[in-house]
Amino acid sequence: MVSSESGWDNLSFTLDGTTSTTWSGAVDWTSYAVNVPAGSHTFRWTYEKDTSTATGLDTAWLDAVTLVPLEAPTGDPSGLAATLASSTEIDLEWVDNCTTELGFRIERRDGASGTFTEIATVSANTTTTRDSGLSAGTAYTYRVRAYNAGGNTGYSNEASATTPGGATAPGAPSALSATAAGSIAVVLTWTRNSTNETGFKIERKTGSTGSYSQIGTVTANVTTCGDTGLASMTTYTYRVRAYNATGNSAFSNEASATTGASSDSSSSGCFIATAAYGSPLDARVMALRRFRDRHLVTNAWGRLLVDGYYRTSPPVADVIRRSDTLKEATRWALEPLIDAVERLD
């Protein structure tokens, strides 16, 4: 209790030379508490008197000083889980098993070994937090403990999560082959060696020399393509590469094919019919080829239809070729068309 001239006469309490609090004027009995870390410390009470004026009793009373040990919190956090929130963020969640914490300390280390470092604290009763600004392709391990002025609990279990790796360009395709399909088309096939491509870019040049130009793309997982509307008796050379948002793969090997003469029937290009009937020399396949050569490729709309067919039919034909049931169903579906084109001959 202090009875003194307010603003001039002061009772001060210092801890290790640092003033903790000051009282002045007529003050009733007041209790004051301060948290003190473990160890040896110096306490001091100082009463300063200004003698220029005098009001009040100019006195101070110190009743009692009690040292009360602070208890560390009990009840370690449990059930810590680390969940990937984005490519640079990890969410943490745990169970609060303490009732006397001031908050929780969050610690992290990179990978499964190394030293934990405190990265954040959260307030009492909070059981979630998000760790942001992380590096790509890195494993992070976490642990949590509760704390108050008396100390810390034990640690929770450890929990880990790994941010996804940085994006990379896809691997280069291989085993590119080019097969002429009659006089106006070439069918390309290749081996896919990537799992992260957006698609494939197809490039072509005329002959074995000259400059390549991109003629089209196909989507991811597609490993065949038809190039149509070509000149007869001409050699074309191709290369393919995969691509995604990061960039392009290296090119595949080069592959060449030479289209046949306009009357060449050695390769029908009627992929679905050939798959269904088993041979490009089957009479029904030859009827379809004659219809193509006489009535479709001779006009703009027909060439557009043939172009679309050659681009989309090779993978369908591959599926049909491997199934007797699909072969039979395809033959049944083609019979009306074959009857119609044969009547045109």
Tab-separated table of C-alpha atoms in Angstrom:
chain	number	residue	atom	x	y	z
A	1	MET	CA	0.000	0.000	0.000
A	2	VAL	CA	1.232	3.502	-0.864
A	3	SER	CA	0.185	6.863	0.567
A	4	SER	CA	2.229	9.545	-1.159
A	5	GLU	CA	2.153	12.537	-3.459
A	6	SER	CA	0.671	11.228	-6.716
A	7	GLY	CA	3.011	11.510	-9.691
A	8	TRP	CA	5.972	12.506	-7.587
A	9	ASP	CA	6.546	9.895	-4.897
A	10	ASN	CA	6.819	6.325	-6.270
A	11	LEU	CA	7.128	2.772	-5.015
A	12	SER	CA	8.805	0.664	-7.711
A	13	PHE	CA	9.425	-3.039	-8.046
A	14	THR	CA	12.388	-4.185	-10.137
A	15	LEU	CA	13.402	-7.667	-11.231
A	16	ASP	CA	17.059	-8.119	-12.133
A	17	GLY	CA	17.467	-4.351	-12.559
A	18	THR	CA	14.406	-3.875	-14.781
A	19	THR	CA	11.410	-1.989	-13.428
A	20	SER	CA	8.408	-4.244	-13.497
A	21	THR	CA	5.764	-1.885	-12.075
A	22	THR	CA	5.380	1.417	-10.139
A	23	TRP	CA	2.730	2.709	-7.732
A	24	SER	CA	2.116	6.340	-6.690
A	25	GLY	CA	-0.500	8.328	-4.714
A	26	ALA	CA	-3.076	6.910	-2.345
A	27	VAL	CA	-3.284	3.227	-3.271
A	28	ASP	CA	-5.140	0.563	-1.334
A	29	TRP	CA	-3.664	-2.794	-0.571
A	30	THR	CA	-2.864	-4.267	-3.958
A	31	SER	CA	-1.583	-7.673	-4.984
A	32	TYR	CA	0.843	-7.967	-7.838
A	33	ALA	CA	2.191	-11.107	-9.508
A	34	VAL	CA	5.026	-11.566	-11.960
A	35	ASN	CA	6.238	-14.726	-13.706
A	36	VAL	CA	9.882	-15.444	-12.954
A	37	PRO	CA	11.959	-18.008	-14.880
A	38	ALA	CA	13.731	-20.682	-12.897
A	39	GLY	CA	17.117	-19.626	-11.536
A	40	SER	CA	18.691	-16.973	-9.301
A	41	HIS	CA	17.213	-13.453	-9.456
A	42	THR	CA	17.426	-10.084	-7.665
A	43	PHE	CA	14.223	-8.387	-6.465
A	44	ARG	CA	14.170	-4.760	-5.301
A	45	TRP	CA	11.528	-2.411	-3.930
A	46	THR	CA	12.435	1.280	-4.111
A	47	TYR	CA	10.573	4.244	-2.632
A	48	GLU	CA	11.487	7.617	-4.202
A	49	LYS	CA	10.447	10.835	-2.417
A	50	ASP	CA	10.181	14.256	-4.090
A	51	THR	CA	10.570	16.840	-1.287
A	52	SER	CA	9.375	19.895	-3.226
A	53	THR	CA	5.832	19.415	-2.013
A	54	ALA	CA	4.281	17.150	0.535
A	55	THR	CA	0.818	15.636	0.421
A	56	GLY	CA	-0.344	12.325	1.790
A	57	LEU	CA	1.544	10.332	4.362
A	58	ASP	CA	4.663	9.885	2.221
A	59	THR	CA	4.836	6.244	3.241
A	60	ALA	CA	4.696	2.788	1.696
A	61	TRP	CA	3.947	-0.620	3.172
A	62	LEU	CA	5.072	-3.944	1.816
A	63	ASP	CA	3.018	-6.673	3.409
A	64	ALA	CA	4.366	-10.005	2.126
A	65	VAL	CA	6.296	-11.603	-0.693
A	66	THR	CA	5.365	-15.165	-1.667
A	67	LEU	CA	7.176	-17.323	-4.186
A	68	VAL	CA	4.697	-19.738	-5.803
A	69	PRO	CA	6.143	-22.401	-8.115
A	70	LEU	CA	4.472	-22.415	-11.549
A	71	GLU	CA	3.321	-25.798	-12.797
A	72	ALA	CA	4.083	-26.870	-16.336
A	73	PRO	CA	1.046	-27.956	-18.332
A	74	THR	CA	0.168	-31.621	-18.447
A	75	GLY	CA	-1.471	-33.577	-21.218
A	76	ASP	CA	0.647	-33.958	-24.338
A	77	PRO	CA	-1.073	-33.168	-27.644
A	78	SER	CA	-1.955	-36.285	-29.633
A	79	GLY	CA	-3.273	-37.372	-33.001
A	80	LEU	CA	-1.133	-34.936	-34.968
A	81	ALA	CA	-1.868	-35.222	-38.694
A	82	ALA	CA	-0.175	-33.416	-41.600
A	83	THR	CA	-2.191	-33.049	-44.811
A	84	LEU	CA	-1.096	-31.519	-48.100
A	85	ALA	CA	-3.210	-28.386	-48.756
A	86	SER	CA	-1.473	-27.242	-51.949
A	87	SER	CA	1.895	-27.573	-53.644
A	88	THR	CA	3.391	-25.146	-51.085
A	89	GLU	CA	1.131	-25.594	-48.023
A	90	ILE	CA	0.577	-28.282	-45.376
A	91	ASP	CA	-2.312	-28.308	-42.896
A	92	LEU	CA	-1.731	-29.563	-39.340
A	93	GLU	CA	-4.370	-30.796	-36.896
A	94	TRP	CA	-4.051	-32.309	-33.421
A	95	VAL	CA	-5.974	-33.154	-30.245
A	96	ASP	CA	-5.723	-30.781	-27.239
A	97	ASN	CA	-5.294	-32.870	-24.067
A	98	CYS	CA	-4.372	-29.958	-21.767
A	99	THR	CA	-6.540	-27.465	-19.858
A	100	THR	CA	-3.867	-25.035	-18.650
A	101	GLU	CA	-1.893	-24.157	-21.780
A	102	LEU	CA	-1.241	-20.639	-22.997
A	103	GLY	CA	-0.806	-22.056	-26.484
A	104	PHE	CA	1.024	-24.586	-28.643
A	105	ARG	CA	4.492	-24.537	-30.154
A	106	ILE	CA	4.803	-25.914	-33.706
A	107	GLU	CA	8.140	-27.438	-34.719
A	108	ARG	CA	9.277	-28.671	-38.136
A	109	ARG	CA	12.224	-30.377	-39.764
A	110	ASP	CA	12.999	-31.082	-43.411
A	111	GLY	CA	12.875	-34.745	-44.269
A	112	ALA	CA	12.813	-37.689	-41.887
A	113	SER	CA	16.024	-36.690	-40.092
A	114	GLY	CA	17.673	-33.502	-38.966
A	115	THR	CA	16.888	-30.931	-36.303
A	116	PHE	CA	13.449	-29.642	-35.376
A	117	THR	CA	12.978	-25.856	-35.359
A	118	GLU	CA	10.066	-23.929	-33.878
A	119	ILE	CA	8.202	-22.262	-36.754
A	120	ALA	CA	5.087	-20.875	-35.051
A	121	THR	CA	2.918	-20.703	-31.956
A	122	VAL	CA	-0.864	-20.689	-31.723
A	123	SER	CA	-3.117	-19.646	-28.856
A	124	ALA	CA	-4.779	-21.863	-26.257
A	125	ASN	CA	-7.458	-24.289	-27.460
A	126	THR	CA	-6.347	-23.921	-31.093
A	127	THR	CA	-5.879	-27.318	-32.732
A	128	THR	CA	-5.180	-26.455	-36.378
A	129	THR	CA	-2.681	-24.394	-38.319
A	130	ARG	CA	-1.303	-24.121	-41.849
A	131	ASP	CA	2.384	-24.089	-42.784
A	132	SER	CA	2.879	-22.038	-45.968
A	133	GLY	CA	5.668	-21.025	-48.326
A	134	LEU	CA	7.120	-24.526	-48.579
A	135	SER	CA	9.472	-25.842	-51.246
A	136	ALA	CA	8.342	-28.214	-53.971
A	137	GLY	CA	9.265	-31.873	-53.782
A	138	THR	CA	10.230	-31.777	-50.093
A	139	ALA	CA	9.230	-34.000	-47.159
A	140	TYR	CA	8.388	-32.115	-43.949
A	141	THR	CA	8.007	-33.619	-40.469
A	142	TYR	CA	6.157	-31.878	-37.615
A	143	ARG	CA	5.598	-32.132	-33.871
A	144	VAL	CA	3.580	-30.024	-31.410
A	145	ARG	CA	3.631	-29.354	-27.660
A	146	ALA	CA	1.569	-27.213	-25.312
A	147	TYR	CA	3.148	-24.520	-23.139
A	148	ASN	CA	2.436	-22.035	-20.354
A	149	ALA	CA	4.537	-19.876	-18.041
A	150	GLY	CA	5.562	-22.975	-16.130
A	151	GLY	CA	7.011	-24.828	-19.080
A	152	ASN	CA	6.053	-27.247	-21.828
A	153	THR	CA	4.267	-30.548	-22.155
A	154	GLY	CA	5.852	-33.448	-23.909
A	155	TYR	CA	5.689	-33.606	-27.681
A	156	SER	CA	2.901	-35.015	-29.754
A	157	ASN	CA	3.508	-37.791	-32.225
A	158	GLU	CA	5.428	-36.809	-35.344
A	159	ALA	CA	3.545	-36.370	-38.632
A	160	SER	CA	4.937	-35.955	-42.146
A	161	ALA	CA	3.771	-34.777	-45.555
A	162	THR	CA	5.565	-34.253	-48.863
A	163	THR	CA	4.934	-31.404	-51.273
A	164	PRO	CA	4.685	-32.447	-54.917
A	165	GLY	CA	7.814	-32.237	-57.051
A	166	GLY	CA	8.407	-29.431	-59.460
A	167	ALA	CA	6.951	-29.913	-62.920
A	168	THR	CA	9.226	-31.502	-65.496
A	169	ALA	CA	9.044	-31.932	-69.231
A	170	PRO	CA	7.890	-35.379	-70.400
A	171	GLY	CA	10.154	-38.126	-71.688
A	172	ALA	CA	10.754	-38.501	-75.406
A	173	PRO	CA	8.636	-40.978	-77.393
A	174	SER	CA	10.442	-43.766	-79.226
A	175	ALA	CA	9.987	-46.471	-81.863
A	176	LEU	CA	8.200	-44.161	-84.292
A	177	SER	CA	7.079	-45.977	-87.440
A	178	ALA	CA	5.429	-44.628	-90.583
A	179	THR	CA	3.333	-46.791	-92.894
A	180	ALA	CA	1.852	-45.619	-96.175
A	181	ALA	CA	-1.904	-46.161	-96.474
A	182	GLY	CA	-2.543	-46.001	-100.187
A	183	SER	CA	-1.714	-42.938	-102.218
A	184	ILE	CA	-2.916	-40.172	-99.886
A	185	ALA	CA	-2.189	-41.168	-96.285
A	186	VAL	CA	0.493	-42.298	-93.859
A	187	VAL	CA	-0.202	-43.922	-90.493
A	188	LEU	CA	2.173	-43.171	-87.617
A	189	THR	CA	2.639	-45.188	-84.435
A	190	TRP	CA	5.081	-44.684	-81.565
A	191	THR	CA	5.876	-45.744	-78.016
A	192	ARG	CA	4.927	-43.441	-75.155
A	193	ASN	CA	7.675	-43.047	-72.517
A	194	SER	CA	6.085	-40.423	-70.265
A	195	THR	CA	3.255	-40.193	-67.751
A	196	ASN	CA	2.906	-36.423	-67.529
A	197	GLU	CA	2.420	-35.291	-71.113
A	198	THR	CA	-0.418	-33.059	-72.244
A	199	GLY	CA	-0.123	-34.550	-75.712
A	200	PHE	CA	2.180	-35.164	-78.655
A	201	LYS	CA	3.285	-32.853	-81.456
A	202	ILE	CA	3.690	-34.374	-84.909
A	203	GLU	CA	6.161	-32.829	-87.357
A	204	ARG	CA	6.703	-33.658	-91.026
A	205	LYS	CA	9.038	-32.833	-93.876
A	206	THR	CA	8.939	-33.858	-97.521
A	207	GLY	CA	11.727	-36.223	-98.458
A	208	SER	CA	14.726	-36.956	-96.285
A	209	THR	CA	15.997	-33.371	-96.312
A	210	GLY	CA	14.392	-30.013	-95.805
A	211	SER	CA	12.751	-28.371	-92.846
A	212	TYR	CA	10.243	-29.877	-90.443
A	213	SER	CA	6.920	-28.197	-89.754
A	214	GLN	CA	4.323	-29.151	-87.169
A	215	ILE	CA	1.255	-30.690	-88.817
A	216	GLY	CA	-0.846	-31.548	-85.779
A	217	THR	CA	-1.151	-32.690	-82.186
A	218	VAL	CA	-2.849	-35.560	-80.379
A	219	THR	CA	-3.882	-35.761	-76.752
A	220	ALA	CA	-2.139	-37.569	-73.891
A	221	ASN	CA	-1.866	-41.382	-74.065
A	222	VAL	CA	-2.516	-41.456	-77.840
A	223	THR	CA	0.229	-43.300	-79.726
A	224	THR	CA	-1.094	-43.380	-83.293
A	225	CYS	CA	-2.060	-40.789	-85.864
A	226	GLY	CA	-3.047	-40.640	-89.520
A	227	ASP	CA	-1.638	-37.999	-91.873
A	228	THR	CA	-3.934	-37.546	-94.882
A	229	GLY	CA	-4.336	-35.430	-97.986
A	230	LEU	CA	-0.839	-36.287	-99.157
A	231	ALA	CA	0.569	-36.374	-102.661
A	232	SER	CA	0.976	-39.747	-104.338
A	233	MET	CA	4.406	-41.256	-104.974
A	234	THR	CA	6.015	-38.948	-102.421
A	235	THR	CA	8.316	-39.707	-99.488
A	236	TYR	CA	7.446	-38.080	-96.166
A	237	THR	CA	9.593	-38.093	-93.026
A	238	TYR	CA	8.170	-37.644	-89.529
A	239	ARG	CA	9.203	-37.079	-85.946
A	240	VAL	CA	7.155	-36.799	-82.740
A	241	ARG	CA	7.708	-35.260	-79.324
A	242	ALA	CA	5.665	-35.091	-76.128
A	243	TYR	CA	4.794	-31.795	-74.467
A	244	ASN	CA	3.251	-30.333	-71.305
A	245	ALA	CA	3.077	-26.947	-69.584
A	246	THR	CA	6.769	-27.126	-68.673
A	247	GLY	CA	8.011	-27.734	-72.194
A	248	ASN	CA	8.747	-30.311	-74.866
A	249	SER	CA	10.497	-33.643	-74.735
A	250	ALA	CA	13.303	-34.508	-77.082
A	251	PHE	CA	12.215	-35.761	-80.487
A	252	SER	CA	11.578	-39.393	-81.285
A	253	ASN	CA	13.510	-41.166	-83.987
A	254	GLU	CA	12.666	-40.180	-87.550
A	255	ALA	CA	10.464	-42.446	-89.681
A	256	SER	CA	9.689	-42.249	-93.397
A	257	ALA	CA	7.062	-43.642	-95.737
A	258	THR	CA	6.349	-43.255	-99.440
A	259	THR	CA	2.777	-42.976	-100.659
A	260	GLY	CA	1.689	-45.196	-103.528
A	261	ALA	CA	0.516	-44.301	-106.987
A	262	SER	CA	-3.007	-42.987	-107.238
A	263	SER	CA	-4.183	-46.417	-108.432
A	264	ASP	CA	-2.071	-48.367	-105.928
A	265	SER	CA	-4.105	-50.934	-104.005
A	266	SER	CA	-1.334	-52.587	-102.043
A	267	SER	CA	-2.343	-50.818	-98.843
A	268	SER	CA	-5.979	-49.975	-98.478
A	269	GLY	CA	-5.970	-47.480	-95.624
A	270	CYS	CA	-9.437	-48.822	-94.783
A	271	PHE	CA	-8.296	-49.578	-91.252
A	272	ILE	CA	-11.583	-50.558	-89.634
A	273	ALA	CA	-12.740	-52.714	-92.548
A	274	THR	CA	-9.325	-54.369	-92.793
A	275	ALA	CA	-9.419	-55.148	-89.063
A	276	ALA	CA	-12.925	-56.604	-89.394
A	277	TYR	CA	-12.292	-58.742	-92.490
A	278	GLY	CA	-8.676	-59.644	-91.777
A	279	SER	CA	-6.990	-58.555	-95.030
A	280	PRO	CA	-6.711	-55.425	-97.185
A	281	LEU	CA	-7.263	-57.727	-100.205
A	282	ASP	CA	-10.661	-58.909	-99.008
A	283	ALA	CA	-13.247	-58.131	-101.721
A	284	ARG	CA	-15.341	-56.039	-99.354
A	285	VAL	CA	-12.340	-53.957	-98.264
A	286	MET	CA	-11.387	-53.425	-101.896
A	287	ALA	CA	-14.945	-52.236	-102.647
A	288	LEU	CA	-14.667	-49.610	-99.919
A	289	ARG	CA	-11.273	-48.531	-101.227
A	290	ARG	CA	-12.618	-48.111	-104.765
A	291	PHE	CA	-15.472	-45.999	-103.415
A	292	ARG	CA	-12.959	-43.799	-101.595
A	293	ASP	CA	-10.741	-43.335	-104.634
A	294	ARG	CA	-13.558	-42.746	-107.136
A	295	HIS	CA	-16.072	-40.761	-105.114
A	296	LEU	CA	-14.446	-39.236	-102.012
A	297	VAL	CA	-10.905	-38.059	-102.714
A	298	THR	CA	-12.094	-36.495	-105.974
A	299	ASN	CA	-13.933	-33.667	-104.172
A	300	ALA	CA	-13.283	-31.300	-101.267
A	301	TRP	CA	-16.012	-32.636	-98.961
A	302	GLY	CA	-14.947	-36.212	-99.604
A	303	ARG	CA	-11.308	-35.430	-98.855
A	304	LEU	CA	-12.397	-33.778	-95.608
A	305	LEU	CA	-14.270	-36.942	-94.649
A	306	VAL	CA	-11.317	-39.152	-95.531
A	307	ASP	CA	-8.975	-36.887	-93.588
A	308	GLY	CA	-11.098	-37.187	-90.453
A	309	TYR	CA	-11.350	-40.946	-90.880
A	310	TYR	CA	-7.600	-41.430	-91.179
A	311	ARG	CA	-6.988	-39.317	-88.109
A	312	THR	CA	-9.397	-41.182	-85.861
A	313	SER	CA	-9.740	-44.739	-87.149
A	314	PRO	CA	-6.305	-46.349	-86.468
A	315	PRO	CA	-6.760	-46.732	-82.679
A	316	VAL	CA	-10.333	-47.970	-83.199
A	317	ALA	CA	-9.074	-50.551	-85.668
A	318	ASP	CA	-6.455	-51.714	-83.160
A	319	VAL	CA	-9.190	-52.462	-80.629
A	320	ILE	CA	-11.365	-54.277	-83.188
A	321	ARG	CA	-8.439	-56.375	-84.397
A	322	ARG	CA	-7.959	-57.868	-80.924
A	323	SER	CA	-11.583	-58.982	-80.395
A	324	ASP	CA	-13.507	-61.592	-82.387
A	325	THR	CA	-16.757	-60.215	-80.981
A	326	LEU	CA	-15.951	-56.706	-82.198
A	327	LYS	CA	-14.889	-58.034	-85.596
A	328	GLU	CA	-18.242	-59.756	-86.016
A	329	ALA	CA	-20.165	-56.675	-84.852
A	330	THR	CA	-18.184	-54.438	-87.211
A	331	ARG	CA	-18.786	-56.727	-90.184
A	332	TRP	CA	-22.509	-56.679	-89.407
A	333	ALA	CA	-22.454	-52.853	-89.249
A	334	LEU	CA	-20.486	-52.515	-92.504
A	335	GLU	CA	-22.615	-54.855	-94.629
A	336	PRO	CA	-25.256	-52.225	-95.610
A	337	LEU	CA	-22.524	-49.746	-96.582
A	338	ILE	CA	-20.651	-52.338	-98.619
A	339	ASP	CA	-23.851	-53.364	-100.421
A	340	ALA	CA	-24.465	-49.706	-101.309
A	341	VAL	CA	-20.967	-48.980	-102.625
A	342	GLU	CA	-20.884	-52.221	-104.622
A	343	ARG	CA	-24.025	-51.119	-106.468
A	344	LEU	CA	-22.155	-47.939	-107.486
A	345	ASP	CA	-19.393	-49.938	-109.204
